[in-house]
PDB file of C-alpha atoms in Angstrom:
ATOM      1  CA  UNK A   1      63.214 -96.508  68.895  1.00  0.00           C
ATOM      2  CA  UNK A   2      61.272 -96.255  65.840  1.00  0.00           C
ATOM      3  CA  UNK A   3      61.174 -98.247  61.980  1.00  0.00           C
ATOM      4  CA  UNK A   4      59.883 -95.556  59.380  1.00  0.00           C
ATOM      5  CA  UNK A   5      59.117 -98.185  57.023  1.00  0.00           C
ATOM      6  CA  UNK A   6      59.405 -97.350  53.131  1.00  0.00           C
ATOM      7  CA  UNK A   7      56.887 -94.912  51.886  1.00  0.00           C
ATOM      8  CA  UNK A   8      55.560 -93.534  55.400  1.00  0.00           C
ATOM      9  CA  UNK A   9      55.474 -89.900  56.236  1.00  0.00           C
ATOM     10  CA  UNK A  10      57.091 -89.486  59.340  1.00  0.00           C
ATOM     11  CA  UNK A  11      56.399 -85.985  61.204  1.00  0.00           C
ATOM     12  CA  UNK A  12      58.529 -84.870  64.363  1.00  0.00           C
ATOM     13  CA  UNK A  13      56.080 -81.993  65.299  1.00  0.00           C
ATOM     14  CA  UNK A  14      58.090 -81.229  68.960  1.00  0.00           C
ATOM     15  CA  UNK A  15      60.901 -83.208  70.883  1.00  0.00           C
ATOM     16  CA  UNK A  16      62.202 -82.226  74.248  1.00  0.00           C
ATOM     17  CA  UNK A  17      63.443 -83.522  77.179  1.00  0.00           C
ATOM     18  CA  UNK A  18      60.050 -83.227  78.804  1.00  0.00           C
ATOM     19  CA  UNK A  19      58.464 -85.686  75.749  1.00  0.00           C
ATOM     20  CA  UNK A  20      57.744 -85.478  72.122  1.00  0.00           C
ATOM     21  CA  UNK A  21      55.117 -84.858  69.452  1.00  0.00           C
ATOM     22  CA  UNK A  22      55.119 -87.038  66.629  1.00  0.00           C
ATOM     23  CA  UNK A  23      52.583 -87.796  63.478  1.00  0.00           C
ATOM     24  CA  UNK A  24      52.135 -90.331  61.056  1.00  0.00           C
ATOM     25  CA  UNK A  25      50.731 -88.907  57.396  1.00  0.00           C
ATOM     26  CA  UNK A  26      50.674 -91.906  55.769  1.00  0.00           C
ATOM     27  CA  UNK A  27      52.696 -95.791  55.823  1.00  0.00           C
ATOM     28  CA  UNK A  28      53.770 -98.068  58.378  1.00  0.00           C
ATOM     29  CA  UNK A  29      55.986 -97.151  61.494  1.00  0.00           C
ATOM     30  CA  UNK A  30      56.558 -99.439  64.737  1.00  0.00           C
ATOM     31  CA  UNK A  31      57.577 -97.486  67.626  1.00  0.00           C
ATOM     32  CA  UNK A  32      59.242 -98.826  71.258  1.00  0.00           C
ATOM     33  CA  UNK A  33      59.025 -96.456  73.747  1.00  0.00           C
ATOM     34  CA  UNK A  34      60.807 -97.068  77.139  1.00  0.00           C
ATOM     35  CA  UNK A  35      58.647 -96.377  79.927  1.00  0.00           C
ATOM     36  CA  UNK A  36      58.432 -92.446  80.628  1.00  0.00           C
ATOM     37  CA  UNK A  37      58.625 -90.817  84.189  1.00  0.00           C
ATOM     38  CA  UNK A  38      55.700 -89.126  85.273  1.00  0.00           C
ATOM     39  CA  UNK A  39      56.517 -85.707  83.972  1.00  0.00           C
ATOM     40  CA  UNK A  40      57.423 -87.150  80.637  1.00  0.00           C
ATOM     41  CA  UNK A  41      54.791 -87.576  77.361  1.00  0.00           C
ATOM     42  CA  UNK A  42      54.891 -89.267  74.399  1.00  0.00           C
ATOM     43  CA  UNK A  43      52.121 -88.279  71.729  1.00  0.00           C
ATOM     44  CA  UNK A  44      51.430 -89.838  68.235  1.00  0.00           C
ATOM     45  CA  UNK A  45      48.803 -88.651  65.810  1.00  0.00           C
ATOM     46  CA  UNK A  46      47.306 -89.989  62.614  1.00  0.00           C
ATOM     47  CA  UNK A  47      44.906 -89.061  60.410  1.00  0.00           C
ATOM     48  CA  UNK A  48      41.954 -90.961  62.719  1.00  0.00           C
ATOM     49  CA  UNK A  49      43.937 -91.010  66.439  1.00  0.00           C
ATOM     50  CA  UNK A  50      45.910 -89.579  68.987  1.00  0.00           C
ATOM     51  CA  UNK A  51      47.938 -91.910  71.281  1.00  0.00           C
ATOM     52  CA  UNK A  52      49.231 -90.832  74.649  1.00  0.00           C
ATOM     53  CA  UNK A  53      52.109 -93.038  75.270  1.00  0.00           C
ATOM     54  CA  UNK A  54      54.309 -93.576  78.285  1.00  0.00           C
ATOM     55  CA  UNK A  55      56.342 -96.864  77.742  1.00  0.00           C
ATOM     56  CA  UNK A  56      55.133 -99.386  74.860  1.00  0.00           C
ATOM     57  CA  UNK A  57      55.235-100.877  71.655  1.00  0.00           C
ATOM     58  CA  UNK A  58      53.148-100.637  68.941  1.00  0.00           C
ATOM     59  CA  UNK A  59      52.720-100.031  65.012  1.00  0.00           C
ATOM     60  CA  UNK A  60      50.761 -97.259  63.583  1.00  0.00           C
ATOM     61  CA  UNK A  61      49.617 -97.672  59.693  1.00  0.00           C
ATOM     62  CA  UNK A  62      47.362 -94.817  57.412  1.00  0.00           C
ATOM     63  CA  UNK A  63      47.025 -96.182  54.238  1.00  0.00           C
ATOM     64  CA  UNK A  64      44.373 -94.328  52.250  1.00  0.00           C
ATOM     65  CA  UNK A  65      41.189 -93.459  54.435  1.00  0.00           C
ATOM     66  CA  UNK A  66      42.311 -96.915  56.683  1.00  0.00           C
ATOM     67  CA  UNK A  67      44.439 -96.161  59.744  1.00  0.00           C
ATOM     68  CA  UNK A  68      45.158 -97.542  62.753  1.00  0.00           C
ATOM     69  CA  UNK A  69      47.327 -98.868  65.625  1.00  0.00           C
ATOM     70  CA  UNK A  70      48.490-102.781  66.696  1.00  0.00           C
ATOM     71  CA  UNK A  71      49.206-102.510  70.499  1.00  0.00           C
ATOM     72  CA  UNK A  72      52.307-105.376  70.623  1.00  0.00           C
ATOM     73  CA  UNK A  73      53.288-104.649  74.236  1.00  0.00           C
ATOM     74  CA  UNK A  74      51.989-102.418  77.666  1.00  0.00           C
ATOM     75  CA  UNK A  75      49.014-100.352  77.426  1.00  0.00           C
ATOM     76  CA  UNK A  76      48.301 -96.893  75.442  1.00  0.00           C
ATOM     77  CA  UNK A  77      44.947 -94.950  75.460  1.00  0.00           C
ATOM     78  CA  UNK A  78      43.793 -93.714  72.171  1.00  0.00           C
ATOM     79  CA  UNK A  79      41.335 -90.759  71.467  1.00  0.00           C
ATOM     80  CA  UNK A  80      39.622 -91.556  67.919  1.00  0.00           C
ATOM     81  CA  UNK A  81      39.187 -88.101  66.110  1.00  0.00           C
ATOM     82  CA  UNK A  82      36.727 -89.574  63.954  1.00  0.00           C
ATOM     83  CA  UNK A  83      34.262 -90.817  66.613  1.00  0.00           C
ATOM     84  CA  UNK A  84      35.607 -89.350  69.614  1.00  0.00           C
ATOM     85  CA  UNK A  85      35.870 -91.948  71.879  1.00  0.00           C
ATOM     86  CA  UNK A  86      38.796 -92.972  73.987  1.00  0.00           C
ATOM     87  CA  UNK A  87      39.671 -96.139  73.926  1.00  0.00           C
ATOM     88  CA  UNK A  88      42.537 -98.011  76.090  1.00  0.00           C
ATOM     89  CA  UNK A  89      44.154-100.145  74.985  1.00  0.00           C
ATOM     90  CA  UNK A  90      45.822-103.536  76.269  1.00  0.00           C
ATOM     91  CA  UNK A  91      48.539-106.136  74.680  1.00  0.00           C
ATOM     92  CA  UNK A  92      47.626-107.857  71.361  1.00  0.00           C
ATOM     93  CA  UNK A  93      45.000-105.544  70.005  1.00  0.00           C
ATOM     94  CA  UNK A  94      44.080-103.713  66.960  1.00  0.00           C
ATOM     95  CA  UNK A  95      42.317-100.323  66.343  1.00  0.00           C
ATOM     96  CA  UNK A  96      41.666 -99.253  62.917  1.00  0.00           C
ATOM     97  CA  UNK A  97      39.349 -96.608  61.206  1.00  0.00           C
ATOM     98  CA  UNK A  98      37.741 -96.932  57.765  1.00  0.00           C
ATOM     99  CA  UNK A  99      35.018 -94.904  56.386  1.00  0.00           C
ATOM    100  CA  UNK A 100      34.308 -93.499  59.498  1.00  0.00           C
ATOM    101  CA  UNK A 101      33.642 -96.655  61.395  1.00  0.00           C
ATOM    102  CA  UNK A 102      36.011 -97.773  64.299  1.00  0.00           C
ATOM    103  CA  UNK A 103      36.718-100.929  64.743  1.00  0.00           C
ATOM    104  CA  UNK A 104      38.561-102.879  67.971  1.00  0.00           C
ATOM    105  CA  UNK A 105      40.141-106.560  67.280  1.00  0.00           C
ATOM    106  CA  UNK A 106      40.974-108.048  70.778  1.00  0.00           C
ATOM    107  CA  UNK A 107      43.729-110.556  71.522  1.00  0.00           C
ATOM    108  CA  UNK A 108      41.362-113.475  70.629  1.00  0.00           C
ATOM    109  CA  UNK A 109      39.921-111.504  67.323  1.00  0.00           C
ATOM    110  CA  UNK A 110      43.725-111.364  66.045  1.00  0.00           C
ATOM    111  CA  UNK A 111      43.987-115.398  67.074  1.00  0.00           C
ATOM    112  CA  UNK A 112      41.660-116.807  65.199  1.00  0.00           C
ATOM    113  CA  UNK A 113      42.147-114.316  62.160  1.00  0.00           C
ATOM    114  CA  UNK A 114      45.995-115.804  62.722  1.00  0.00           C
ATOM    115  CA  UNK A 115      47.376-111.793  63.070  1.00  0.00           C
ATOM    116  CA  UNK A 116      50.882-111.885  63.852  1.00  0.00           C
ATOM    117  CA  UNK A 117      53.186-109.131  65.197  1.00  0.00           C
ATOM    118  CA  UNK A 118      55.693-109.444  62.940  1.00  0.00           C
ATOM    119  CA  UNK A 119      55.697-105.632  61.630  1.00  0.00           C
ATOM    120  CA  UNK A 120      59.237-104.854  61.031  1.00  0.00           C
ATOM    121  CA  UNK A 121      60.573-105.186  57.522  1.00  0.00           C
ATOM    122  CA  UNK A 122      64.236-105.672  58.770  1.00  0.00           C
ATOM    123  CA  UNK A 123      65.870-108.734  59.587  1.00  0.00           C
TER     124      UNK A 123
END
């Protein structure tokens, strides 16, 4: 299930029955995917990352050189393209790149910043 919120560029590179490719250009999209079978992939790309995906929910943003993922539910692991690291990934965390420089905000970080996962524009 997926929001393409207003603005964002929305790429379906590949979809089969074996898993999908997808890429975000640019905007805001929140994605829930139901949990995949082993043989199954999810993949999403931005501008700074490259999530594998097998049964989650998250929102990606790229908005100018800033981009990055909020990981609302499950797990996902995350190979920067800017740094190369891979990262994974638990509930309640932000990744975002800036200017090169990638930076992690863990459950408590998004706490006491009072970050919310209220990403959806619809009712």
């Amino acid at each position: 299930m997926a929001e393409i919120q207003s603005e964002a560029v929305f790429v379906v590179k590949s979809a089969e029955r074996s898993g999908a490719a997808l890429s975000v250009l640019g905007g805001n999209v929140w994605l829930k995917v139901n949990k995949l079978a082993k043989n199954e992939r999810l993949d999403l790309a931005t501008p700074t990352t490259v999530a594998g995906v097998r049964g989650t929910c998250f929102y990606t943003f790229a908005i100018g050189d800033l981009s990055g993922t909020c990981q609302c539910e499950g797990k996902t692991s995350y190979s920067n393209t800017v740094s190369g690291q891979v990262i994974a990934h638990d509930q309640d965390s932000i990744t975002f790149t800036k200017g090169g420089r990638v930076v992690v905000l863990a459950a408590d970080d998004l706490k006491s910043f009072g970050i919310a996962h209220n990403h959806s524009v619809l009712d």
